[in-house]
Short mmCIF file of C-alpha atoms and ligand atoms in Angstrom, two decimals:
data_model
loop_
_atom_site.label_atom_id
_atom_site.label_comp_id
_atom_site.label_asym_id
_atom_site.label_seq_id
_atom_site.Cartn_x
_atom_site.Cartn_y
_atom_site.Cartn_z
CA UNK A 1 -5.58 37.29 -13.29
CA UNK A 2 -4.63 37.09 -9.65
CA UNK A 3 -8.24 37.01 -8.72
CA UNK A 4 -9.08 34.30 -11.19
CA UNK A 5 -6.28 32.11 -9.96
CA UNK A 6 -7.45 32.63 -6.44
CA UNK A 7 -10.99 31.63 -7.16
CA UNK A 8 -9.88 28.61 -9.09
CA UNK A 9 -7.76 27.64 -6.11
CA UNK A 10 -10.66 28.09 -3.75
CA UNK A 11 -13.10 26.18 -5.84
CA UNK A 12 -10.66 23.35 -6.37
CA UNK A 13 -10.17 22.92 -2.69
CA UNK A 14 -13.55 23.76 -1.30
CA UNK A 15 -15.87 22.79 -4.13
CA UNK A 16 -17.94 19.77 -3.17
CA UNK A 17 -17.56 18.31 -6.66
CA UNK A 18 -13.80 18.08 -6.36
CA UNK A 19 -13.97 16.69 -2.90
CA UNK A 20 -16.29 13.92 -4.00
CA UNK A 21 -14.18 13.18 -7.00
CA UNK A 22 -10.96 12.99 -5.01
CA UNK A 23 -12.66 10.81 -2.41
CA UNK A 24 -13.89 8.36 -4.96
CA UNK A 25 -10.53 8.38 -6.72
CA UNK A 26 -8.88 7.62 -3.40
CA UNK A 27 -11.34 4.82 -2.70
CA UNK A 28 -10.85 3.39 -6.14
CA UNK A 29 -7.10 3.50 -5.71
CA UNK A 30 -7.28 1.86 -2.29
CA UNK A 31 -9.57 -0.92 -3.46
CA UNK A 32 -7.53 -1.72 -6.52
CA UNK A 33 -4.32 -1.62 -4.55
CA UNK A 34 -5.59 -3.61 -1.58
CA UNK A 35 -7.26 -6.12 -3.91
CA UNK A 36 -4.02 -6.90 -5.66
CA UNK A 37 -1.89 -7.26 -2.54
CA UNK A 38 -4.25 -9.02 -0.17
CA UNK A 39 -1.76 -11.73 0.72
CA UNK A 40 1.61 -10.14 1.29
CA UNK A 41 4.47 -9.90 3.72
CA UNK A 42 3.52 -7.11 6.12
CA UNK A 43 5.35 -4.84 8.52
CA UNK A 44 4.17 -3.89 12.02
CA UNK A 45 1.87 -1.21 10.62
CA UNK A 46 0.15 -3.79 8.45
CA UNK A 47 1.58 -2.27 5.24
CA UNK A 48 2.53 -4.75 2.56
CA UNK A 49 6.25 -5.08 1.96
CA UNK A 50 7.97 -7.07 -0.77
CA UNK A 51 10.12 -9.08 1.63
CA UNK A 52 11.46 -9.00 5.16
CA UNK A 53 13.89 -10.77 7.44
CA UNK A 54 13.20 -11.21 11.15
CA UNK A 55 15.81 -12.26 13.73
CA UNK A 56 14.18 -13.16 17.04
CA UNK A 57 16.63 -12.74 19.94
CA UNK A 58 17.41 -15.47 22.46
CA UNK A 59 16.27 -14.85 26.03
CA UNK A 60 19.36 -13.09 27.38
CA UNK A 61 19.05 -12.23 31.10
CA UNK A 62 15.37 -13.25 30.88
CA UNK A 63 14.63 -10.02 29.06
CA UNK A 64 15.01 -10.31 25.31
CA UNK A 65 13.30 -13.59 24.35
CA UNK A 66 10.37 -11.91 22.63
CA UNK A 67 12.32 -9.05 21.05
CA UNK A 68 13.14 -9.12 17.37
CA UNK A 69 15.22 -7.36 14.76
CA UNK A 70 13.63 -6.58 11.44
CA UNK A 71 14.68 -5.40 8.00
CA UNK A 72 12.83 -5.09 4.72
CA UNK A 73 12.92 -3.61 1.23
CA UNK A 74 12.52 -0.12 2.69
CA UNK A 75 15.21 -0.33 5.39
CA UNK A 76 18.01 -2.75 4.66
CA UNK A 77 19.61 -2.73 8.09
CA UNK A 78 18.66 -4.04 11.54
CA UNK A 79 15.88 -2.23 13.39
CA UNK A 80 14.22 -3.42 16.58
CA UNK A 81 10.53 -4.24 16.25
CA UNK A 82 8.44 -1.87 18.37
CA UNK A 83 6.36 -4.80 19.58
CA UNK A 84 7.15 -8.23 20.93
CA UNK A 85 7.25 -11.03 18.39
CA UNK A 86 4.14 -12.67 19.93
CA UNK A 87 2.14 -9.42 19.75
CA UNK A 88 -1.06 -9.55 17.64
CA UNK A 89 0.48 -6.70 15.62
CA UNK A 90 4.05 -7.93 15.18
CA UNK A 91 5.24 -8.22 11.57
CA UNK A 92 4.62 -11.99 11.76
CA UNK A 93 1.07 -11.58 13.06
CA UNK A 94 0.29 -8.86 10.49
CA UNK A 95 1.56 -11.18 7.75
CA UNK A 96 -0.49 -14.15 9.01
CA UNK A 97 -3.65 -12.02 9.12
CA UNK A 98 -5.32 -13.68 6.05
CA UNK A 99 -4.69 -17.10 7.63
CA UNK A 100 -6.27 -16.10 10.97
CA UNK A 101 -9.20 -14.58 9.07
CA UNK A 102 -9.62 -17.78 7.06
CA UNK A 103 -9.65 -19.89 10.24
CA UNK A 104 -12.39 -17.63 11.66
CA UNK A 105 -14.54 -17.11 8.59
CA UNK A 106 -13.54 -19.53 5.82
CA UNK A 107 -13.05 -16.83 3.18
CA UNK A 108 -13.20 -18.14 -0.39
CA UNK A 109 -10.37 -18.22 -2.86
CA UNK A 110 -7.68 -18.49 -0.21
CA UNK A 111 -5.25 -21.31 0.41
CA UNK A 112 -2.50 -22.07 2.91
CA UNK A 113 -0.14 -24.79 3.94
CA UNK A 114 1.82 -25.03 7.17
CA UNK A 115 4.86 -27.30 7.37
CA UNK A 116 7.24 -28.03 10.17
CA UNK A 117 9.46 -30.98 11.12
CA UNK A 118 8.40 -30.11 14.69
CA UNK A 119 4.68 -29.34 14.38
CA UNK A 120 2.62 -27.81 17.24
CA UNK A 121 1.96 -30.32 20.04
CA UNK A 122 -1.61 -31.14 19.02
CA UNK A 123 -0.37 -32.67 15.75
CA UNK A 124 1.44 -35.96 15.10
CA UNK A 125 5.23 -35.81 15.14
CA UNK A 126 6.93 -35.77 11.74
CA UNK A 127 8.81 -38.89 10.56
CA UNK A 128 12.48 -38.09 9.92
CA UNK A 129 12.11 -39.22 6.31
CA UNK A 130 10.58 -35.78 5.72
CA UNK A 131 12.59 -32.60 5.31
CA UNK A 132 14.19 -30.71 8.15
CA UNK A 133 12.30 -27.55 7.31
CA UNK A 134 9.70 -25.09 8.52
CA UNK A 135 7.46 -22.67 6.71
CA UNK A 136 4.13 -21.16 5.76
CA UNK A 137 2.65 -20.70 2.29
CA UNK A 138 -0.47 -18.52 1.97
CA UNK A 139 -2.03 -17.31 -1.26
CA UNK A 140 -5.07 -16.12 -3.14
CA UNK A 141 -5.46 -16.00 -6.92
CA UNK A 142 -3.40 -12.80 -7.15
CA UNK A 143 -0.45 -13.07 -4.78
CA UNK A 144 1.04 -15.14 -2.04
CA UNK A 145 3.66 -15.37 0.65
CA UNK A 146 6.38 -17.94 1.26
CA UNK A 147 7.60 -17.56 4.82
CA UNK A 148 10.50 -19.84 5.76
CA UNK A 149 11.76 -20.00 9.34
CA UNK A 150 13.42 -22.03 12.09
CA UNK A 151 10.79 -22.05 14.87
CA UNK A 152 9.45 -25.35 16.27
CA UNK A 153 5.64 -25.49 16.77
CA UNK A 154 5.01 -22.35 14.73
CA UNK A 155 2.39 -21.12 13.95
CA UNK A 156 -0.71 -21.50 16.11
CA UNK A 157 -4.04 -20.59 14.58
CA UNK A 158 -5.00 -17.27 16.16
CA UNK A 159 -3.60 -13.76 16.60
CA UNK A 160 -3.17 -14.50 20.30
CA UNK A 161 -1.73 -17.99 20.08
CA UNK A 162 0.36 -18.06 16.90
CA UNK A 163 3.65 -17.79 18.81
CA UNK A 164 4.47 -21.05 20.66
CA UNK A 165 5.21 -20.90 24.39
CA UNK A 166 8.44 -22.78 23.64
CA UNK A 167 9.46 -19.90 21.36
CA UNK A 168 10.80 -17.64 24.05
CA UNK A 169 14.17 -19.13 24.89
CA UNK A 170 16.09 -19.41 21.62
CA UNK A 171 16.99 -17.14 18.72
CA UNK A 172 15.21 -17.80 15.40
CA UNK A 173 15.26 -16.44 11.84
CA UNK A 174 12.45 -15.79 9.32
CA UNK A 175 12.44 -14.88 5.65
CA UNK A 176 9.23 -13.62 4.09
CA UNK A 177 8.84 -13.09 0.32
CA UNK A 178 5.78 -11.90 -1.66
CA UNK A 179 5.22 -13.50 -5.09
CA UNK A 180 2.63 -13.64 -7.83
CA UNK A 181 0.12 -16.49 -7.73
CA UNK A 182 1.56 -17.91 -10.96
CA UNK A 183 4.99 -18.37 -9.36
CA UNK A 184 3.71 -20.84 -6.79
CA UNK A 185 3.75 -23.76 -9.21
CA UNK A 186 7.56 -23.45 -9.30
CA UNK A 187 7.72 -22.87 -5.55
CA UNK A 188 5.71 -26.09 -5.11
CA UNK A 189 8.50 -27.99 -6.89
CA UNK A 190 11.05 -26.58 -4.44
CA UNK A 191 8.77 -27.79 -1.64
CA UNK A 192 8.79 -31.27 -3.22
CA UNK A 193 12.58 -31.43 -3.06
CA UNK A 194 12.60 -30.10 0.50
CA UNK A 195 10.00 -32.84 1.09
CA UNK A 196 8.06 -30.72 3.55
CA UNK A 197 5.98 -32.21 6.33
CA UNK A 198 2.66 -30.35 6.09
CA UNK A 199 0.70 -30.56 9.34
CA UNK A 200 -2.23 -28.39 8.25
CA UNK A 201 -3.45 -27.08 4.91
CA UNK A 202 -6.32 -25.90 2.81
CA UNK A 203 -5.65 -25.63 -0.92
CA UNK A 204 -8.73 -24.99 -3.12
CA UNK A 205 -9.12 -27.57 -5.92
CA UNK A 206 -8.76 -24.80 -8.52
CA UNK A 207 -5.26 -23.86 -7.29
CA UNK A 208 -1.99 -25.26 -8.74
CA UNK A 209 -2.01 -29.08 -8.64
CA UNK A 210 1.61 -29.08 -7.51
CA UNK A 211 0.68 -27.20 -4.34
CA UNK A 212 -2.12 -29.62 -3.61
CA UNK A 213 0.12 -32.65 -3.90
CA UNK A 214 2.90 -31.27 -1.66
CA UNK A 215 0.20 -30.29 0.83
CA UNK A 216 -1.09 -33.87 0.77
CA UNK A 217 2.51 -35.19 1.00
CA UNK A 218 2.01 -37.35 -2.08
CA UNK A 219 4.66 -36.03 -4.48
CA UNK A 220 8.42 -36.11 -4.43
CA UNK A 221 11.31 -35.88 -6.92
CA UNK A 222 11.88 -38.95 -9.06
CA UNK A 223 15.15 -38.40 -10.83
CA UNK A 224 18.65 -37.03 -10.23
CA UNK A 225 20.05 -34.50 -9.65
CA UNK A 226 18.58 -34.57 -6.17
CA UNK A 227 18.63 -30.81 -5.70
CA UNK A 228 16.98 -27.85 -7.38
CA UNK A 229 17.87 -24.20 -7.67
CA UNK A 230 15.13 -21.69 -8.55
CA UNK A 231 15.55 -18.03 -9.35
CA UNK A 232 12.45 -16.34 -7.96
CA UNK A 233 11.23 -12.86 -8.88
CA UNK A 234 9.29 -11.26 -6.06
CA UNK A 235 6.24 -9.08 -6.68
CA UNK A 236 8.34 -5.89 -6.65
CA UNK A 237 10.95 -7.48 -8.91
CA UNK A 238 13.64 -8.49 -6.43
CA UNK A 239 15.49 -11.72 -7.18
CA UNK A 240 15.83 -14.46 -4.59
CA UNK A 241 17.35 -17.88 -5.15
CA UNK A 242 15.77 -20.92 -3.58
CA UNK A 243 18.06 -23.91 -3.07
CA UNK A 244 16.40 -27.19 -2.21
CA UNK A 245 17.89 -30.63 -1.64
CA UNK A 246 16.04 -33.93 -1.43
CA UNK A 247 17.01 -36.68 1.03
CA UNK A 248 18.78 -38.59 -1.75
CA UNK A 249 21.24 -35.72 -2.22
CA UNK A 250 23.14 -37.20 0.75
CA UNK A 251 25.36 -34.23 1.57
CA UNK A 252 25.46 -31.19 3.81
CA UNK A 253 23.46 -28.19 2.51
CA UNK A 254 26.30 -25.70 3.09
CA UNK A 255 29.49 -27.54 2.11
CA UNK A 256 27.77 -29.81 -0.41
CA UNK A 257 25.57 -27.29 -2.23
CA UNK A 258 25.47 -23.62 -1.20
CA UNK A 259 29.16 -22.81 -1.00
CA UNK A 260 29.84 -23.76 -4.63
CA UNK A 261 27.04 -21.55 -5.94
CA UNK A 262 27.81 -18.62 -3.68
CA UNK A 263 31.40 -18.65 -4.94
CA UNK A 264 33.13 -17.44 -1.78
CA UNK A 265 34.03 -18.61 1.72
CA UNK A 266 30.93 -18.71 3.91
CA UNK A 267 30.12 -18.38 7.59
CA UNK A 268 27.40 -20.84 8.47
CA UNK A 269 25.20 -20.48 11.51
CA UNK A 270 23.63 -23.66 12.99
CA UNK A 271 21.90 -24.64 16.22
CA UNK A 272 24.48 -25.24 18.94
CA UNK A 273 22.97 -28.35 20.56
CA UNK A 274 23.41 -30.94 17.84
CA UNK A 275 24.15 -34.63 18.31
CA UNK A 276 26.79 -34.88 15.60
CA UNK A 277 27.73 -31.42 14.32
CA UNK A 278 29.88 -31.22 11.21
CA UNK A 279 33.16 -29.36 11.72
CA UNK A 280 34.15 -26.32 9.66
CA UNK A 281 35.15 -27.59 6.22
CA UNK A 282 38.09 -26.24 4.23
CA UNK A 283 38.41 -29.07 1.74
CA UNK A 284 36.70 -27.35 -1.20
CA UNK A 285 37.79 -24.34 -3.24
CA UNK A 286 35.80 -22.18 -0.83
CA UNK A 287 35.73 -22.70 2.90
CA UNK A 288 32.76 -23.25 5.19
CA UNK A 289 33.25 -21.88 8.69
CA UNK A 290 30.85 -22.59 11.54
CA UNK A 291 29.81 -19.40 13.32
CA UNK A 292 30.29 -19.67 17.08
CA UNK A 293 29.21 -16.30 18.42
CA UNK A 294 26.86 -13.58 17.16
CA UNK A 295 26.84 -9.89 17.99
CA UNK A 296 23.57 -8.22 17.12
CA UNK A 297 23.20 -4.43 17.55
CA UNK A 298 22.68 -3.08 21.08
CA UNK A 299 22.85 -6.43 22.81
CA UNK A 300 25.52 -8.64 24.35
CA UNK A 301 27.16 -11.32 22.17
CA UNK A 302 25.58 -14.77 22.39
CA UNK A 303 26.48 -18.30 21.34
CA UNK A 304 24.82 -20.96 19.23
CA UNK A 305 23.49 -22.89 22.27
CA UNK A 306 20.76 -20.25 22.65
CA UNK A 307 20.29 -19.48 18.97
CA UNK A 308 18.26 -21.92 16.90
CA UNK A 309 18.48 -19.75 13.74
CA UNK A 310 19.99 -21.13 10.52
CA UNK A 311 21.66 -18.90 7.98
CA UNK A 312 24.91 -18.25 6.18
CA UNK A 313 26.71 -15.25 4.76
CA UNK A 314 29.64 -14.95 2.36
CA UNK A 315 32.96 -13.52 3.48
CA UNK A 316 33.45 -10.70 1.01
CA UNK A 317 31.34 -8.03 -0.64
CA UNK A 318 32.46 -9.17 -4.09
CA UNK A 319 29.90 -11.98 -3.66
CA UNK A 320 27.44 -10.42 -1.20
CA UNK A 321 25.21 -13.44 -0.49
CA UNK A 322 23.04 -14.12 2.51
CA UNK A 323 20.89 -17.24 2.89
CA UNK A 324 18.16 -17.87 5.44
CA UNK A 325 18.07 -21.64 5.74
CA UNK A 326 16.17 -24.67 7.03
CA UNK A 327 19.07 -26.80 8.12
CA UNK A 328 21.97 -27.24 10.50
CA UNK A 329 25.40 -28.55 9.65
CA UNK A 330 24.80 -31.96 11.17
CA UNK A 331 25.52 -35.48 10.04
CA UNK A 332 21.95 -36.76 10.08
CA UNK A 333 20.71 -33.66 8.24
CA UNK A 334 22.91 -34.51 5.27
CA UNK A 335 20.41 -37.32 4.68
CA UNK A 336 17.31 -35.13 4.89
CA UNK A 337 15.50 -32.68 2.63
CA UNK A 338 15.81 -28.97 3.24
CA UNK A 339 16.87 -25.71 1.69
CA UNK A 340 17.57 -22.01 1.87
CA UNK A 341 16.41 -18.76 0.31
CA UNK A 342 19.30 -16.52 -0.72
CA UNK A 343 19.70 -12.88 -1.69
CA UNK A 344 22.68 -10.93 -2.99
CA UNK A 345 21.37 -7.61 -1.69
CA UNK A 346 24.40 -5.71 -0.35
CA UNK A 347 22.45 -4.11 2.53
CA UNK A 348 21.32 -7.52 3.78
CA UNK A 349 24.83 -8.91 3.34
CA UNK A 350 26.37 -6.09 5.41
CA UNK A 351 23.82 -6.56 8.18
CA UNK A 352 24.60 -10.29 8.46
CA UNK A 353 28.33 -10.14 7.84
CA UNK A 354 28.70 -7.68 10.74
CA UNK A 355 27.05 -9.97 13.29
CA UNK A 356 29.56 -12.82 12.80
CA UNK A 357 31.66 -12.36 15.92
CA UNK A 358 33.68 -15.57 16.18
CA UNK A 359 33.86 -18.77 14.13
CA UNK A 360 35.48 -22.20 14.27
CA UNK A 361 38.69 -22.54 12.28
CA UNK A 362 39.39 -25.59 10.17
CA UNK A 363 41.21 -28.42 11.91
CA UNK A 364 44.63 -29.38 10.65
CA UNK A 365 44.29 -32.63 8.79
CA UNK A 366 47.22 -35.00 9.50
CA UNK A 367 48.27 -36.78 6.34
C1 NAG B 1 11.48 -2.72 -3.40
O1 NAG B 1 12.48 -3.22 -4.26
C2 NAG B 1 12.28 -3.01 -5.64
C3 NAG B 1 13.39 -3.65 -6.41
O2 NAG B 1 14.64 -3.54 -5.78
C4 NAG B 1 12.16 -1.54 -5.95
O3 NAG B 1 11.92 -1.33 -7.31
C5 NAG B 1 11.04 -0.96 -5.12
O4 NAG B 1 10.95 0.42 -5.33
C6 NAG B 1 11.24 -1.25 -3.67
N1 NAG B 1 10.10 -0.80 -2.91
C7 NAG B 1 10.23 0.06 -1.91
C8 NAG B 1 8.94 0.46 -1.27
O5 NAG B 1 11.29 0.48 -1.53
C1 NAG B 2 6.91 -15.80 -12.12
O1 NAG B 2 5.81 -15.46 -12.95
C2 NAG B 2 6.14 -14.62 -14.03
C3 NAG B 2 4.87 -14.32 -14.79
O2 NAG B 2 3.76 -14.45 -14.00
C4 NAG B 2 7.16 -15.28 -14.93
O3 NAG B 2 7.54 -14.38 -15.94
C5 NAG B 2 8.35 -15.70 -14.11
O4 NAG B 2 9.24 -16.42 -14.92
C6 NAG B 2 7.93 -16.53 -12.95
N1 NAG B 2 9.09 -16.88 -12.14
C7 NAG B 2 9.16 -17.98 -11.44
C8 NAG B 2 10.37 -18.20 -10.67
O5 NAG B 2 8.29 -18.78 -11.40
C1 NAG B 3 33.78 -31.30 3.44
O1 NAG B 3 32.69 -31.09 2.55
C2 NAG B 3 32.60 -31.99 1.47
C3 NAG B 3 31.36 -31.55 0.68
O2 NAG B 3 30.23 -31.53 1.52
C4 NAG B 3 32.48 -33.39 1.97
O3 NAG B 3 32.48 -34.29 0.89
C5 NAG B 3 33.64 -33.72 2.89
O4 NAG B 3 33.46 -34.99 3.44
C6 NAG B 3 33.70 -32.69 4.01
N1 NAG B 3 34.86 -32.93 4.86
C7 NAG B 3 34.78 -32.99 6.17
C8 NAG B 3 36.06 -33.18 6.89
O5 NAG B 3 33.72 -32.90 6.78
C1 NAG B 4 22.97 -10.15 -7.86
O1 NAG B 4 22.68 -11.19 -8.77
C2 NAG B 4 22.12 -10.77 -9.98
C3 NAG B 4 21.81 -11.98 -10.81
O2 NAG B 4 21.24 -13.00 -10.06
C4 NAG B 4 23.07 -9.85 -10.70
O3 NAG B 4 22.46 -9.35 -11.87
C5 NAG B 4 23.43 -8.70 -9.79
O4 NAG B 4 24.44 -7.92 -10.39
C6 NAG B 4 23.97 -9.21 -8.47
N1 NAG B 4 24.20 -8.09 -7.56
C7 NAG B 4 25.31 -7.99 -6.85
C8 NAG B 4 25.39 -6.81 -5.94
O5 NAG B 4 26.20 -8.81 -6.90
#
């Protein structure tokens, strides 16, 4: 019996038949797997991940401008990227890989659209009637990515040039989510409300019509209410909520829309060099406080004048919401399209809640 077992063991491991079989099984598995997640958010190793959040640091002491913090479905807390954000193998570059490949080789069955209210320099500037928003949509007929962010002139078209030279000085945030192809018809409607300014796109004629018309900047919402909320299921089954407001909404994203849905006081992080910033707002049933100083792990605190990121986080873990947003709390931005993608993941909430160092209190209103 012992002997038989032994020989079976040996032949299983050493027999050429088994080896071939396991090889072809492995190949089959890899092909099927890779085929179904070709376009996906990706980490620094190039592995597909369901979602991630990137926080690019401001250039503190001329040292940290290209460093970034990263978290995803597998590690819901801040970790420093091993590479610089402009590296051809950073999480952003790995994610944009199908786009770079398309630019080089025009692969079939792939589509993308790039939008930014501050497009790269070689493109026309965006009229302010369009949304104050920045993002990348990439997809094939199986899956796609919606990457929203705060970085002017992002992205360039190659692995070496995708990060703009202007991108070094200020902090920025990114949210990447992976979704099924079928879900992009609903995402396209969110993009209509945001009224994105696409500066470059390629959407095959066989793809969702809605995506083609937002890419061409020819569709927009036609009836009130002038905002839209969409519950999105990611590929791995996580739920994210997209909030989008159209220019005709005529109110601040945070105090006029998000805070009521999030159901708690919020800390809202905007760019610190705004012409007419809105003050913290305590007039509603939940308060909106402007964040003044951030404290990310293992670095000195910094203020909003060097941090162009846009996000908000609720006060208490009873309503653990975090939103990565398009917009600042600014008077003129009340009149523009824009939005946010929100999650109630407690790990993400903890990570963001902890970095709120100081915030602006509400002013006393004299009656
Ligand atoms: C990602 O999240 C989903 C839903 O929360 C979970 O089912 C899945 O196992 C996660 N994937 C990994 C690799 O952790
Ligand atoms: C995403 O697609 C799935 C089926 O493909 C559908 O059940 C789900 O409702 C869709 N969700 C959104 C937000 O479009
Ligand atoms: C506070 O927010 C509400 C909703 O956006 C707005 O109507 C009101 O004018 C704001 N108040 C101040 C003082 O900004
Ligand atoms: C997050 O929201 C979903 C519904 O959108 C709910 O089912 C879930 O319980 C919430 N999780 C937490 C931690 O609040």
